CSV table of C-alpha atoms and ligand atoms in Angstrom, one decimal:
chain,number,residue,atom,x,y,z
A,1,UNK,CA,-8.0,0.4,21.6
A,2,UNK,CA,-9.8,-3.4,20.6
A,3,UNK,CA,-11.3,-5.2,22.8
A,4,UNK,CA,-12.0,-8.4,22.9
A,5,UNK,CA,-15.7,-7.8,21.5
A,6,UNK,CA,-14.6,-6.6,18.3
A,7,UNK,CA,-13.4,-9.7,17.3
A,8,UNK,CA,-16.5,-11.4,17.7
A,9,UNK,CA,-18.3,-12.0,14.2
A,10,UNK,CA,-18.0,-14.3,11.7
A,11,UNK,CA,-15.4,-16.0,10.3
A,12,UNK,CA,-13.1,-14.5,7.4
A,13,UNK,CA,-12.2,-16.4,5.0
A,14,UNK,CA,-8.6,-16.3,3.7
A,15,UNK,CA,-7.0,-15.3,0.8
A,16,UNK,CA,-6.1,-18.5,-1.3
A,17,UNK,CA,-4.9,-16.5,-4.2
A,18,UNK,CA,-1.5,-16.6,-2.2
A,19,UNK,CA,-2.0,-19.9,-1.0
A,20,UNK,CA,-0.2,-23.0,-2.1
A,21,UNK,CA,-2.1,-25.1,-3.7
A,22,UNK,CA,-3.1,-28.1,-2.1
A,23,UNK,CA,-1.6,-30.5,-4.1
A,24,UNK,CA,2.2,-29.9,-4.9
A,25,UNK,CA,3.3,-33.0,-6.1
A,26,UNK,CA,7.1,-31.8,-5.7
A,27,UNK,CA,5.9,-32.2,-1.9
A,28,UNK,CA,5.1,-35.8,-2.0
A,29,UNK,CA,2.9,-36.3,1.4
A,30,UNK,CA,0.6,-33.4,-0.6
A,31,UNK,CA,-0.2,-36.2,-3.2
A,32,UNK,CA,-2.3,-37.5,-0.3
A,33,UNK,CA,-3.2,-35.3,1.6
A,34,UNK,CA,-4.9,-32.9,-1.0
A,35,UNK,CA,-8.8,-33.6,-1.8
A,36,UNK,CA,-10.1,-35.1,-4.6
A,37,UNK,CA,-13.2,-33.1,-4.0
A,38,UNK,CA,-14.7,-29.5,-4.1
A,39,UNK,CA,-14.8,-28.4,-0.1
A,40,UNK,CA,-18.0,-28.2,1.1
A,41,UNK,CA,-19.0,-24.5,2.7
A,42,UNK,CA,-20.1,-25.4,6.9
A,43,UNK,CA,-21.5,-23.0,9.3
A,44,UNK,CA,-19.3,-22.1,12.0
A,45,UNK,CA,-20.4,-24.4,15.8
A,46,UNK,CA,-20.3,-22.5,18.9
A,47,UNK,CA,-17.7,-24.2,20.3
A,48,UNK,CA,-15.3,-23.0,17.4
A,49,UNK,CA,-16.2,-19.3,17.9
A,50,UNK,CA,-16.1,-18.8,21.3
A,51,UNK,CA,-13.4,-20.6,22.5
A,52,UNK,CA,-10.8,-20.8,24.2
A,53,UNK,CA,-11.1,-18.4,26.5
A,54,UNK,CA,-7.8,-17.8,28.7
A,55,UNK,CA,-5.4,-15.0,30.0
A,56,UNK,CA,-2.2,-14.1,30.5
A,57,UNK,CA,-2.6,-16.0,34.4
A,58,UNK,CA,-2.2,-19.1,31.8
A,59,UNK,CA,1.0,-18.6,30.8
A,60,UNK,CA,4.2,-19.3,32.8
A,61,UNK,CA,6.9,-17.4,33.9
A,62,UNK,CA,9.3,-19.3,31.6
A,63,UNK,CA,6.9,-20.5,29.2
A,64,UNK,CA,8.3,-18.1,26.2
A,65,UNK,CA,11.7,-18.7,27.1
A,66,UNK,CA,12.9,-22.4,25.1
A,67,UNK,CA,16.5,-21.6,26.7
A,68,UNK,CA,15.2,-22.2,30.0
A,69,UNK,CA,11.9,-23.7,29.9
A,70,UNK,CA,12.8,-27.2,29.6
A,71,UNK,CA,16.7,-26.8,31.2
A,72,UNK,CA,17.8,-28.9,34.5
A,73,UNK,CA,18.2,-26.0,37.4
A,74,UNK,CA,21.3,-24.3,36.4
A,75,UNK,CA,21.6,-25.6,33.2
A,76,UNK,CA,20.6,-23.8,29.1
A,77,UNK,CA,19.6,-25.3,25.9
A,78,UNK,CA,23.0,-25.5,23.4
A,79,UNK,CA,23.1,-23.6,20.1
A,80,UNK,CA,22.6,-19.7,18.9
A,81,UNK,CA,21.1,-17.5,21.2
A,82,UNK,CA,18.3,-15.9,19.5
A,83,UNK,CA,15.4,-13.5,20.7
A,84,UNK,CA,12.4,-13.9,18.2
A,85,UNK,CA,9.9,-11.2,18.1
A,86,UNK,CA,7.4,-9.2,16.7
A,87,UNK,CA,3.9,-7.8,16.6
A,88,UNK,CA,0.3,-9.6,15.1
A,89,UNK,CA,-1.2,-7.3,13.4
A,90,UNK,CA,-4.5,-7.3,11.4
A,91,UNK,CA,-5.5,-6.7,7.7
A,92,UNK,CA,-5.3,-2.8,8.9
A,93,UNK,CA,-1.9,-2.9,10.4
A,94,UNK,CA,-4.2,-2.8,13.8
A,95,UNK,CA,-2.2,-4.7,16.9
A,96,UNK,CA,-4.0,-7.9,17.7
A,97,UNK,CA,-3.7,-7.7,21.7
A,98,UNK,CA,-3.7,-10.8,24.2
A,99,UNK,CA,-4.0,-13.7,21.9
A,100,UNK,CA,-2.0,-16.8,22.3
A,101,UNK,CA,1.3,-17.3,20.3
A,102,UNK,CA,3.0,-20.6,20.5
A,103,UNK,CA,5.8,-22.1,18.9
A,104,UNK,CA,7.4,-25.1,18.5
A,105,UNK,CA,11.0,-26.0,17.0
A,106,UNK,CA,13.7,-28.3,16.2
A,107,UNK,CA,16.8,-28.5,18.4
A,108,UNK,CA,20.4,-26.5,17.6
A,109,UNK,CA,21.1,-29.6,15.7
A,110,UNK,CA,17.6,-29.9,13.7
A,111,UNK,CA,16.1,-32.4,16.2
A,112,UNK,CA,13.0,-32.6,17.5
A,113,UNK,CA,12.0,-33.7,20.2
A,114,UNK,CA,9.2,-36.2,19.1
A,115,UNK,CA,8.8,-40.0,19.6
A,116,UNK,CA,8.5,-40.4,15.7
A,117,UNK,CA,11.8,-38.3,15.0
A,118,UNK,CA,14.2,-40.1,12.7
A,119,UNK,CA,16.8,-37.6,12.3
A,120,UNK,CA,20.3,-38.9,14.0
A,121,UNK,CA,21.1,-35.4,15.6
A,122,UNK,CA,21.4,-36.0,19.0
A,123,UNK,CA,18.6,-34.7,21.7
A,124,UNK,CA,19.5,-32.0,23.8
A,125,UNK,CA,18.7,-33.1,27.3
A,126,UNK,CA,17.7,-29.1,28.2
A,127,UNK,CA,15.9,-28.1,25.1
A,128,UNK,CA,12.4,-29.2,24.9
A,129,UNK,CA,11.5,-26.9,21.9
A,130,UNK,CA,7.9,-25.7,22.6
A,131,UNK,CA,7.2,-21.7,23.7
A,132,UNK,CA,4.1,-19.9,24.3
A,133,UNK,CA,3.1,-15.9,25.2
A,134,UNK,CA,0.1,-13.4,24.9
A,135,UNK,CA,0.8,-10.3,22.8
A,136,UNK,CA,0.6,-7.2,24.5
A,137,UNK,CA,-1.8,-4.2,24.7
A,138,UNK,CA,0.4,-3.3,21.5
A,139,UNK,CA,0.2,-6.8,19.8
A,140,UNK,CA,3.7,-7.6,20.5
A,141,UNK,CA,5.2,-11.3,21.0
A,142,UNK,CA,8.8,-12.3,22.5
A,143,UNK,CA,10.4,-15.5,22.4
A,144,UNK,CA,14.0,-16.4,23.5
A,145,UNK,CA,15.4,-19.8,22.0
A,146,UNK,CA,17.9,-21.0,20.2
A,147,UNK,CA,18.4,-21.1,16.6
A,148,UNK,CA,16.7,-24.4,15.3
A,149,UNK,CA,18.9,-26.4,12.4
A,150,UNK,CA,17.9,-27.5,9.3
A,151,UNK,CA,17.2,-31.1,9.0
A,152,UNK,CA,16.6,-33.7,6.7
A,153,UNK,CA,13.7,-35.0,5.6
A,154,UNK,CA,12.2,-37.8,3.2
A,155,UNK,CA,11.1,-36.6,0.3
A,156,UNK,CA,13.5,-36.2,-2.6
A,157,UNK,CA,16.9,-38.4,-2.4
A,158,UNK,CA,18.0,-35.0,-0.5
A,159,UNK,CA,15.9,-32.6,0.6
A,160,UNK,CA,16.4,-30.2,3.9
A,161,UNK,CA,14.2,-28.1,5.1
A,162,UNK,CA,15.1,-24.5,5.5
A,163,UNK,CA,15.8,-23.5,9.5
A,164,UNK,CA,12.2,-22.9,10.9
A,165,UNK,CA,9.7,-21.9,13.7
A,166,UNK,CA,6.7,-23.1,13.6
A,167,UNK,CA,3.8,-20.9,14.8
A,168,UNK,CA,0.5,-21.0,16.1
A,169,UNK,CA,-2.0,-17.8,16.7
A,170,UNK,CA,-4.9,-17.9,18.7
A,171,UNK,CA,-7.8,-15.4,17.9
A,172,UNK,CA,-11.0,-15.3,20.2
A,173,UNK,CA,-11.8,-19.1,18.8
A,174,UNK,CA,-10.5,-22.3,18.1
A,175,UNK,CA,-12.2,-21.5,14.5
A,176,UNK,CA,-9.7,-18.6,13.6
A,177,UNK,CA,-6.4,-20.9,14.5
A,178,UNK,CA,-4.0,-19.9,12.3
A,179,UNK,CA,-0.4,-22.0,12.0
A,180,UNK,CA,2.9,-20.9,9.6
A,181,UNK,CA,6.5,-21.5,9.4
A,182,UNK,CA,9.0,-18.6,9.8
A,183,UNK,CA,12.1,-19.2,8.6
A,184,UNK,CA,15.5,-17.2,8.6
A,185,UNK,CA,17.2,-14.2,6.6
A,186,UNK,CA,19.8,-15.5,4.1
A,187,UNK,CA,19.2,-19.5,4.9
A,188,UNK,CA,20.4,-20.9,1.4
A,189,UNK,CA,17.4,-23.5,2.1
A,190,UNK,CA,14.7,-21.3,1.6
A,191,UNK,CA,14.8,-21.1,-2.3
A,192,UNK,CA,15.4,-25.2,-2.4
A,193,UNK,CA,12.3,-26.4,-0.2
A,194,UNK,CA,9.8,-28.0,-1.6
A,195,UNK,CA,7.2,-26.8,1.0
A,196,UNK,CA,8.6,-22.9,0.6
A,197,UNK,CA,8.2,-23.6,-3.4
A,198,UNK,CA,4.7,-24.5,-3.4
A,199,UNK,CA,4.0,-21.2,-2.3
A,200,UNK,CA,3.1,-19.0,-5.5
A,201,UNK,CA,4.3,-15.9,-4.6
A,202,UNK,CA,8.0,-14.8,-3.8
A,203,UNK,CA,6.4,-11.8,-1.8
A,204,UNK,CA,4.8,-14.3,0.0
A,205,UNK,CA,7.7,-15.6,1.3
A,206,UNK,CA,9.5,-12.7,2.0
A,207,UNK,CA,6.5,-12.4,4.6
A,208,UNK,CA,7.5,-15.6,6.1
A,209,UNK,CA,11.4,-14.5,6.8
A,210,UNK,CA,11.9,-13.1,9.9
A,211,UNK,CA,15.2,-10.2,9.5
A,212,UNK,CA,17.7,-9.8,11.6
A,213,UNK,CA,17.5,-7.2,14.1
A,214,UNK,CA,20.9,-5.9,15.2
A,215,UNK,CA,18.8,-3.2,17.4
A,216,UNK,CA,17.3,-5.7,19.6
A,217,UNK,CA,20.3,-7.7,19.8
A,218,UNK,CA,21.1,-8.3,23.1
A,219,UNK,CA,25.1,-7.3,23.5
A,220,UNK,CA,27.3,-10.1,24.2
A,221,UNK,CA,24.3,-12.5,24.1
A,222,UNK,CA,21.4,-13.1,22.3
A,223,UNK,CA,21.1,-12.0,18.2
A,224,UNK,CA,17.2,-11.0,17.8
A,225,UNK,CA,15.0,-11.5,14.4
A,226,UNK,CA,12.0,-9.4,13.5
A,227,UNK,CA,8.9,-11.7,12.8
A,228,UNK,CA,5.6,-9.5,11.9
A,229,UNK,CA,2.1,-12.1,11.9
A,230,UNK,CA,-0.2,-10.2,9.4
A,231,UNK,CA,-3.7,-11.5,10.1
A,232,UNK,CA,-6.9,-10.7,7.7
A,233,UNK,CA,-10.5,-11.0,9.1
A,234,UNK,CA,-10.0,-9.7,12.6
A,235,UNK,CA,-12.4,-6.8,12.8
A,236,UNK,CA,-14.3,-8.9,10.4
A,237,UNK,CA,-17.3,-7.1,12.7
A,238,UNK,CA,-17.3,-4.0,10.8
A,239,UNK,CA,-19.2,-5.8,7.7
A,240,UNK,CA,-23.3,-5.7,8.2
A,241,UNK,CA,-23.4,-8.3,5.2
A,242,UNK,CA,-22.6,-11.6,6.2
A,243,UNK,CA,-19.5,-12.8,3.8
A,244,UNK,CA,-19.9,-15.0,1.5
A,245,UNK,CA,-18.1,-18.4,1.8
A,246,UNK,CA,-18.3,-18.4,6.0
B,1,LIG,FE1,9.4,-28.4,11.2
């Protein structure tokens, strides 16, 4: 099995031939945000590759359950019962054990709960919409939430985005961060999005669609969707050349 020594190493860099590009101008805020410049190539600091260091006495009992996490005693977030989970696996379908997964969402009614929200969907007083968990020895996550709604957004005269997690995954440093969206089998949104459509490659979005998963849904309670995090660069150890580009 991995420890946590065989991720040490440098930094992989990732593969930007299934990237968007930067700049998308059907996704207006990318008009801004992209750089007018070629990136400039800086080595790794020590704080990036060694940090943060944690374990599972971090996380909290309820911490990966947005149902509860954020109810009044006796009370439960509204909307579809869902169960979210899935393994993180590396560029050799190798588990990636106790790292940090967190996730953040919009309410049953496409809300978040953010002081810069705009959307009129109410709050839900019992759903704060933020989740976290270490995978296991096996590199499997669980979350239990509820399904998040589409929402609105200002882009085009009418644009929604598709319904969405956001995710976050840890490696042994703040330097191998990575963050994605998953979104939902058979949302009619997916396709429509400008932010899915700057993604070049239909595969590539398959790989961000988490499946339904009648065998891990929970009778008379919960449906569950499948979610796999494919990672590149974590046994990025096993190279004696230093890559170029790090
Ligand atoms: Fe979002």
């Amino acid at each position: 099995m991995s420890g946590p020594s065989d991720f040490d190493g440098p930094l992989f860099p990732r593969d930007r031939g299934v990237h968007p590009p930067a700049l998308h101008p059907p996704y207006k805020s990318s008009i801004a945000r992209s750089p007018r410049l070629a990136p400039v190539s800086l080595d790794s600091t020590l704080s990036e590759t060694t940090g943060p260091v944690f374990g599972p006495e971090t996380i909290g009992a309820l911490d990966a359950d947005l149902i509860l996490n954020f109810a009044r005693p006796g009370e439960m977030a509204l909307g579809e019962r869902i169960v979210v989970r899935g393994r993180v696996l590396d560029e050799n379908g190798q588990p990636v054990p106790h790292t940090l997964v967190e996730v953040w969402q919009a309410n049953a009614g496409g809300r978040y709960r953010h002081r810069n929200e705009g959307y009129l969907a109410p709050l839900d007083p019992n759903f704060g919409g933020c989740g976290r968990c270490m995978t296991d020895a096996a590199g499997w996550y669980r979350f239990r939430t509820v399904k998040p709604g589409p929402y609105p957004w200002p882009n085009g005269v009418n644009d929604w985005r598709p319904a969405h997690v956001h995710f976050s995954v840890f490696g042994s440093g703040f330097g191998q961060r990575l963050i994605t969206q998953m979104y939902f089998e058979g949302d009619p949104h997916i396709p429509l999005c400008p932010i899915v459509r700057s993604i070049p490659s239909d595969e590539a979005i398959e790989r961000l669609t988490a499946r339904l998963d009648m065998r891990h849904t929970i009778p008379m309670d919960a449906r569950a969707y499948r979610f796999d995090i494919v990672l590149r660069g974590r046994r990025a150890t096993l190279f004696e050349n230093r890559m170029e580009g790090t």
